[in-house]
Structure formats: structure tokens, C-alpha cells
Short mmCIF file of C-alpha atoms and ligand atoms in Angstrom, two decimals:
data_model
loop_
_atom_site.label_atom_id
_atom_site.label_comp_id
_atom_site.label_asym_id
_atom_site.label_seq_id
_atom_site.Cartn_x
_atom_site.Cartn_y
_atom_site.Cartn_z
CA UNK A 49 67.82 -58.97 -131.92
CA UNK A 50 70.31 -57.88 -134.58
CA UNK A 51 72.94 -55.61 -133.03
CA UNK A 52 76.50 -55.14 -134.24
CA UNK A 53 79.39 -53.66 -132.29
CA UNK A 54 82.20 -52.74 -134.71
CA UNK A 55 85.61 -52.27 -133.09
CA UNK A 56 88.41 -51.00 -135.31
CA UNK A 57 91.87 -49.61 -134.67
CA UNK A 58 95.61 -50.17 -135.11
CA UNK A 59 97.73 -53.09 -133.86
CA UNK A 60 97.79 -53.79 -130.10
CA UNK A 61 95.45 -50.91 -129.23
CA UNK A 62 93.34 -53.24 -127.08
CA UNK A 63 90.61 -54.14 -129.59
CA UNK A 64 90.60 -57.85 -128.80
CA UNK A 65 90.61 -57.35 -125.04
CA UNK A 66 87.71 -54.88 -125.21
CA UNK A 67 85.80 -57.02 -127.73
CA UNK A 68 85.96 -60.16 -125.63
CA UNK A 69 84.85 -58.27 -122.51
CA UNK A 70 81.97 -56.49 -124.29
CA UNK A 71 80.80 -59.76 -125.87
CA UNK A 72 80.91 -61.57 -122.52
CA UNK A 73 79.11 -58.70 -120.74
CA UNK A 74 76.18 -58.55 -123.18
CA UNK A 75 76.12 -62.21 -124.23
CA UNK A 76 77.06 -61.37 -127.83
CA UNK A 77 79.12 -63.52 -130.19
CA UNK A 78 82.68 -62.31 -130.94
CA UNK A 79 84.74 -62.54 -134.14
CA UNK A 80 88.42 -61.56 -134.24
CA UNK A 81 88.61 -60.73 -137.96
CA UNK A 82 92.40 -60.25 -137.79
CA UNK A 83 92.66 -64.01 -137.26
CA UNK A 84 91.18 -64.54 -140.74
CA UNK A 85 93.91 -62.43 -142.37
CA UNK A 86 96.60 -63.96 -140.15
CA UNK A 87 95.47 -67.46 -141.18
CA UNK A 88 95.57 -66.51 -144.87
CA UNK A 89 99.03 -64.97 -144.39
CA UNK A 90 100.59 -68.01 -142.73
CA UNK A 91 98.88 -70.61 -144.93
CA UNK A 92 101.20 -69.81 -147.84
CA UNK A 93 100.59 -70.46 -151.51
CA UNK A 94 98.20 -68.26 -153.45
CA UNK A 95 96.59 -65.89 -150.90
CA UNK A 96 93.32 -65.58 -152.86
CA UNK A 97 92.92 -69.37 -152.98
CA UNK A 98 93.86 -69.54 -149.28
CA UNK A 99 91.16 -66.99 -148.41
CA UNK A 100 88.57 -68.83 -150.49
CA UNK A 101 89.27 -72.17 -148.78
CA UNK A 102 89.87 -71.10 -145.17
CA UNK A 103 88.94 -73.83 -142.66
CA UNK A 104 88.35 -73.88 -138.88
CA UNK A 105 91.69 -75.73 -138.60
CA UNK A 106 93.46 -72.80 -140.29
CA UNK A 107 91.97 -70.50 -137.65
CA UNK A 108 93.09 -72.79 -134.80
CA UNK A 109 96.81 -72.75 -135.70
CA UNK A 110 98.98 -71.84 -132.73
CA UNK A 111 101.32 -69.59 -134.74
CA UNK A 112 98.71 -66.94 -135.62
CA UNK A 113 99.69 -64.45 -132.90
CA UNK A 114 103.39 -64.11 -133.84
CA UNK A 115 104.88 -60.85 -135.20
CA UNK A 116 105.59 -62.65 -138.48
CA UNK A 117 101.95 -63.70 -138.84
CA UNK A 118 100.90 -60.08 -138.24
CA UNK A 119 103.21 -58.88 -141.00
CA UNK A 120 102.08 -61.66 -143.36
CA UNK A 121 98.44 -60.75 -142.61
CA UNK A 122 98.92 -57.09 -143.49
CA UNK A 123 100.62 -58.04 -146.78
CA UNK A 124 97.76 -60.28 -147.95
CA UNK A 125 95.20 -57.77 -146.59
CA UNK A 126 96.04 -55.26 -149.36
CA UNK A 127 94.75 -57.71 -152.02
CA UNK A 128 91.13 -56.82 -152.92
CA UNK A 129 90.27 -60.43 -153.91
CA UNK A 130 91.42 -61.65 -150.49
CA UNK A 131 89.18 -59.10 -148.75
CA UNK A 132 86.28 -60.00 -151.06
CA UNK A 133 86.65 -63.71 -150.25
CA UNK A 134 86.34 -62.98 -146.52
CA UNK A 135 83.47 -60.48 -146.81
CA UNK A 136 80.37 -62.72 -146.71
CA UNK A 137 81.49 -64.69 -143.66
CA UNK A 138 82.12 -61.51 -141.66
CA UNK A 139 78.92 -59.87 -142.89
CA UNK A 140 76.76 -62.86 -141.91
CA UNK A 141 78.45 -63.04 -138.50
CA UNK A 142 77.80 -59.31 -137.93
CA UNK A 143 74.08 -59.48 -138.72
CA UNK A 144 73.30 -62.88 -137.17
CA UNK A 145 70.51 -63.03 -134.60
CA UNK A 146 71.66 -62.43 -131.01
CA UNK A 147 74.21 -59.61 -131.23
CA UNK A 148 77.82 -59.65 -132.41
CA UNK A 149 81.11 -57.90 -131.70
CA UNK A 150 83.66 -57.86 -134.52
CA UNK A 151 87.12 -56.35 -134.21
CA UNK A 152 89.46 -55.49 -137.07
CA UNK A 153 90.30 -52.58 -139.36
CA UNK A 154 87.28 -52.07 -141.63
CA UNK A 155 84.30 -53.34 -139.65
CA UNK A 156 82.61 -49.97 -139.18
CA UNK A 157 83.59 -48.65 -142.62
CA UNK A 158 83.15 -51.62 -145.00
CA UNK A 159 81.89 -54.83 -143.38
CA UNK A 160 79.06 -53.28 -141.39
CA UNK A 161 78.60 -49.55 -142.09
CA UNK A 162 75.20 -49.70 -140.37
CA UNK A 163 76.62 -51.15 -137.11
CA UNK A 164 74.63 -49.97 -134.10
CA UNK A 165 77.87 -49.13 -132.24
CA UNK A 166 81.25 -48.23 -133.75
CA UNK A 167 84.33 -47.86 -131.60
CA UNK A 168 87.75 -46.73 -132.79
CA UNK A 169 90.24 -48.01 -130.24
CA UNK A 170 93.68 -46.46 -130.43
CA UNK A 171 96.85 -45.69 -128.44
CA UNK A 172 100.25 -44.19 -129.22
CA UNK A 173 102.60 -46.39 -131.29
CA UNK A 174 105.06 -46.52 -128.36
CA UNK A 175 102.42 -47.75 -125.90
CA UNK A 176 101.12 -50.31 -128.39
CA UNK A 177 104.59 -51.61 -129.24
CA UNK A 178 105.41 -51.91 -125.54
CA UNK A 179 102.24 -53.99 -124.97
CA UNK A 180 103.09 -56.28 -127.89
CA UNK A 181 106.67 -56.62 -126.58
CA UNK A 182 105.32 -57.61 -123.14
CA UNK A 183 103.28 -60.36 -124.86
CA UNK A 184 105.86 -61.63 -127.34
CA UNK A 185 109.28 -60.48 -126.13
CA UNK A 186 112.08 -60.04 -128.67
CA UNK A 187 113.87 -56.84 -129.61
CA UNK A 188 111.79 -53.84 -128.44
CA UNK A 189 113.02 -51.54 -131.23
CA UNK A 190 112.14 -54.19 -133.82
CA UNK A 191 108.65 -54.63 -132.34
CA UNK A 192 108.08 -50.83 -132.57
CA UNK A 193 109.35 -50.77 -136.17
CA UNK A 194 106.98 -53.61 -137.11
CA UNK A 195 104.00 -51.94 -135.45
CA UNK A 196 104.69 -48.70 -137.35
CA UNK A 197 105.26 -50.59 -140.61
CA UNK A 198 101.94 -52.42 -140.25
CA UNK A 199 100.07 -49.20 -139.33
CA UNK A 200 101.42 -47.52 -142.47
CA UNK A 201 100.43 -50.44 -144.70
CA UNK A 202 96.96 -50.75 -143.12
CA UNK A 203 96.25 -47.00 -143.32
CA UNK A 204 97.82 -46.50 -146.74
CA UNK A 205 96.19 -49.27 -148.78
CA UNK A 206 93.59 -48.40 -151.43
CA UNK A 207 91.01 -51.06 -150.48
CA UNK A 208 89.41 -50.71 -147.02
CA UNK A 209 92.16 -48.62 -145.38
CA UNK A 210 92.18 -48.33 -141.60
CA UNK A 211 90.44 -45.11 -140.58
CA UNK A 212 87.76 -44.20 -138.05
CA UNK A 213 84.20 -44.25 -139.42
CA UNK A 214 82.64 -40.76 -139.33
CA UNK A 215 80.26 -41.91 -136.58
CA UNK A 216 82.77 -43.92 -134.51
CA UNK A 217 83.39 -43.18 -130.83
CA UNK A 218 87.15 -42.99 -130.22
CA UNK A 219 88.69 -44.61 -127.15
CA UNK A 220 92.38 -43.78 -126.68
CA UNK A 221 93.70 -46.45 -124.31
CA UNK A 222 97.24 -44.99 -123.97
CA UNK A 223 96.61 -43.91 -120.38
CA UNK A 224 93.76 -46.31 -119.54
CA UNK A 225 93.87 -49.57 -117.63
CA UNK A 226 92.11 -52.52 -119.25
CA UNK A 227 89.28 -52.10 -116.73
CA UNK A 228 88.83 -48.41 -117.62
CA UNK A 229 88.90 -49.07 -121.36
CA UNK A 230 86.38 -51.91 -121.03
CA UNK A 231 84.09 -49.80 -118.82
CA UNK A 232 84.00 -47.00 -121.43
CA UNK A 233 83.16 -49.43 -124.21
CA UNK A 234 80.41 -51.11 -122.17
CA UNK A 235 78.93 -47.69 -121.38
CA UNK A 236 78.71 -46.75 -125.08
CA UNK A 237 77.00 -50.05 -125.93
CA UNK A 238 74.66 -49.83 -122.93
CA UNK A 239 73.57 -46.29 -123.90
CA UNK A 240 72.80 -47.41 -127.47
CA UNK A 241 70.85 -50.48 -126.29
CA UNK A 242 68.73 -48.36 -123.93
O1 CDP B 492 93.46 -56.66 -130.40
P1 CDP B 492 94.56 -55.66 -130.31
O2 CDP B 492 95.77 -56.07 -131.07
O3 CDP B 492 94.12 -54.26 -130.63
O4 CDP B 492 95.03 -55.58 -128.78
P2 CDP B 492 94.90 -56.65 -127.58
O5 CDP B 492 95.48 -57.93 -128.02
O6 CDP B 492 93.52 -56.63 -127.04
O7 CDP B 492 95.81 -55.94 -126.48
C1 CDP B 492 97.21 -55.87 -126.59
C2 CDP B 492 97.80 -55.97 -125.20
O8 CDP B 492 97.59 -54.72 -124.50
C3 CDP B 492 97.19 -57.06 -124.35
O9 CDP B 492 98.24 -57.76 -123.71
C4 CDP B 492 96.35 -56.31 -123.33
O10 CDP B 492 96.29 -56.98 -122.10
C5 CDP B 492 97.10 -54.99 -123.20
N1 CDP B 492 96.33 -53.80 -122.72
C6 CDP B 492 95.10 -53.44 -123.22
O11 CDP B 492 94.55 -54.16 -124.02
N2 CDP B 492 94.43 -52.30 -122.77
C7 CDP B 492 94.98 -51.51 -121.89
N3 CDP B 492 94.33 -50.41 -121.48
C8 CDP B 492 96.23 -51.84 -121.35
C9 CDP B 492 96.89 -52.97 -121.82
O1 CDP B 493 95.97 -57.92 -133.13
P1 CDP B 493 96.55 -56.91 -134.09
O2 CDP B 493 95.84 -55.60 -133.98
O3 CDP B 493 98.03 -56.80 -134.00
O4 CDP B 493 96.31 -57.44 -135.58
P2 CDP B 493 95.06 -58.21 -136.17
O5 CDP B 493 93.80 -57.52 -135.78
O6 CDP B 493 95.19 -59.64 -135.87
O7 CDP B 493 95.23 -57.97 -137.74
C1 CDP B 493 96.37 -58.42 -138.46
C2 CDP B 493 96.39 -57.71 -139.79
O8 CDP B 493 95.27 -58.17 -140.57
C3 CDP B 493 96.23 -56.19 -139.74
O9 CDP B 493 97.47 -55.51 -139.58
C4 CDP B 493 95.57 -55.90 -141.08
O10 CDP B 493 96.52 -55.78 -142.11
C5 CDP B 493 94.73 -57.12 -141.37
N1 CDP B 493 93.31 -56.92 -141.07
C6 CDP B 493 92.54 -56.24 -142.00
O11 CDP B 493 93.05 -55.80 -143.02
N2 CDP B 493 91.20 -56.09 -141.80
C7 CDP B 493 90.61 -56.56 -140.69
N3 CDP B 493 89.30 -56.41 -140.53
C8 CDP B 493 91.39 -57.22 -139.70
C9 CDP B 493 92.75 -57.37 -139.91
#
């Protein structure tokens, strides 16, 4: 069976948490596409060359989840040649036999416009920044500023900007527990599979 669940949305909305839970529930593979851009951002050197030569070791670095890596990712993510270099890998993953969940910014709009399920997971900037601060600590005002800065860059870029696909189901997690958010996502996928 070929079945793609595309999960897009801004930083710290809960995309990864929902994606992992949906993939585990249905036995689908999961790809965190943000990790690809984070790995390119922290690798240094020419970002296009970094994207073209990404290795499993690059994706296993333990510094990928830092605030700095997030900022570096969003700076290389505006470069069309970087996005192009990462396209085929994501596309093949999405349409591989057995079902796949991919989370990122452009999965439902660019990588897999024909995805069987598209979710747009969002939450207020304040809630998202607070969640990131709980994970990473640091100065709370600085974390909020970085979240807003990254949102603006991701939504404002010319190539593959972050926006909900026309046929995406929106899940605002601002007032939802993880369990509630996951249950909504599973229900949307279950209804489409039936
Ligand atoms: O992948 P993305 O950056 O969108 O978010 P995440 O890493 O899945 O979630 C960010 C943080 O928010 C994690 O620490 C989650 O445990 C927490 N969280 C959530 O995902 N959903 C909620 N409804 C409440 C909290
Ligand atoms: O976990 P969080 O939502 O904070 O970020 P992420 O999903 O790891 O993505 C890091 C950055 O990579 C984003 O801010 C985007 O600039 C970029 N990205 C993208 O352009 N397209 C994707 N499909 C995934 C990430």
C-alpha cells in the first residue's frame, strides 16, 4: 500500500510528536524532514554541496536539536538548490511501499501534493516558544524571538514557503494535550484509510 501522511506547520507546534505517534499506531515509516535541513545547516561549508552529500552520520549528530541548528536550517532552507538536492530522497520516502509519515514545512504543498492525508499542525507563537523553552532552557524572551524569526523566514521565502495546503486539515494544539492532538490526527488518518 502507498499512503502518505503529510504533516506541516511552524516550529514546535507538535509535528514530530504527532508524526511519531501516528507512524507507530499505523505501522508506517516516519521521516523528520527538518533534520535534513538542520544537518545541512550545521555541516558548514557550501550548503548546496552539503545537501548533495548528506550522510546518515550527518543526520545522527547530537547537536541537531539546538536553537542554533534550527536557525541555521531555516537560513539554508531558502536556497532553491538546497531544497532541490533533498527532493528525491523525501519523495521516494513518501511514496515507498508500506505507508509513510513525513513532517516538515512543504510536504503537503511541494514534496507530496497528492498525499492521502495532509495535516497542518499549529499553535500560538507563545505556546510554541514556551514548549521549546521547556525542552532547551535558556532565555525565554530569546526563544520566543527566535521562533518568530524562523516563522517569518519560513513563511516569507519564495521557494516552498510554509503555508497550509488547500486540502489540509488544521489541528491547533495550543489548548490540546499531546494525547488529544495525537487522537485527532489518528482519527483523520483512520477515516481516510476506511
Ligand atoms: O516537531 P515540532 O517542532 O512541531 O514539535 P515537537 O518537537 O513535536 O513538540 C514540541 C514540544 O511540545 C515537545 O516537547 C512536545 O512534548 C510538546 N507538546 C506537544 O507536542 N503537543 C502538545 N499538545 C503539547 C506539548
Ligand atoms: O522542529 P522544528 O519545527 O523547530 O523545526 P524543524 O522541523 O526541524 O525544521 C527546521 C527548519 O528547517 C525550519 O525552520 C525550516 O526552515 C526548514 N525546513 C524546511 O524548510 N522544509 C521542511 N520540509 C522541513 C524543515
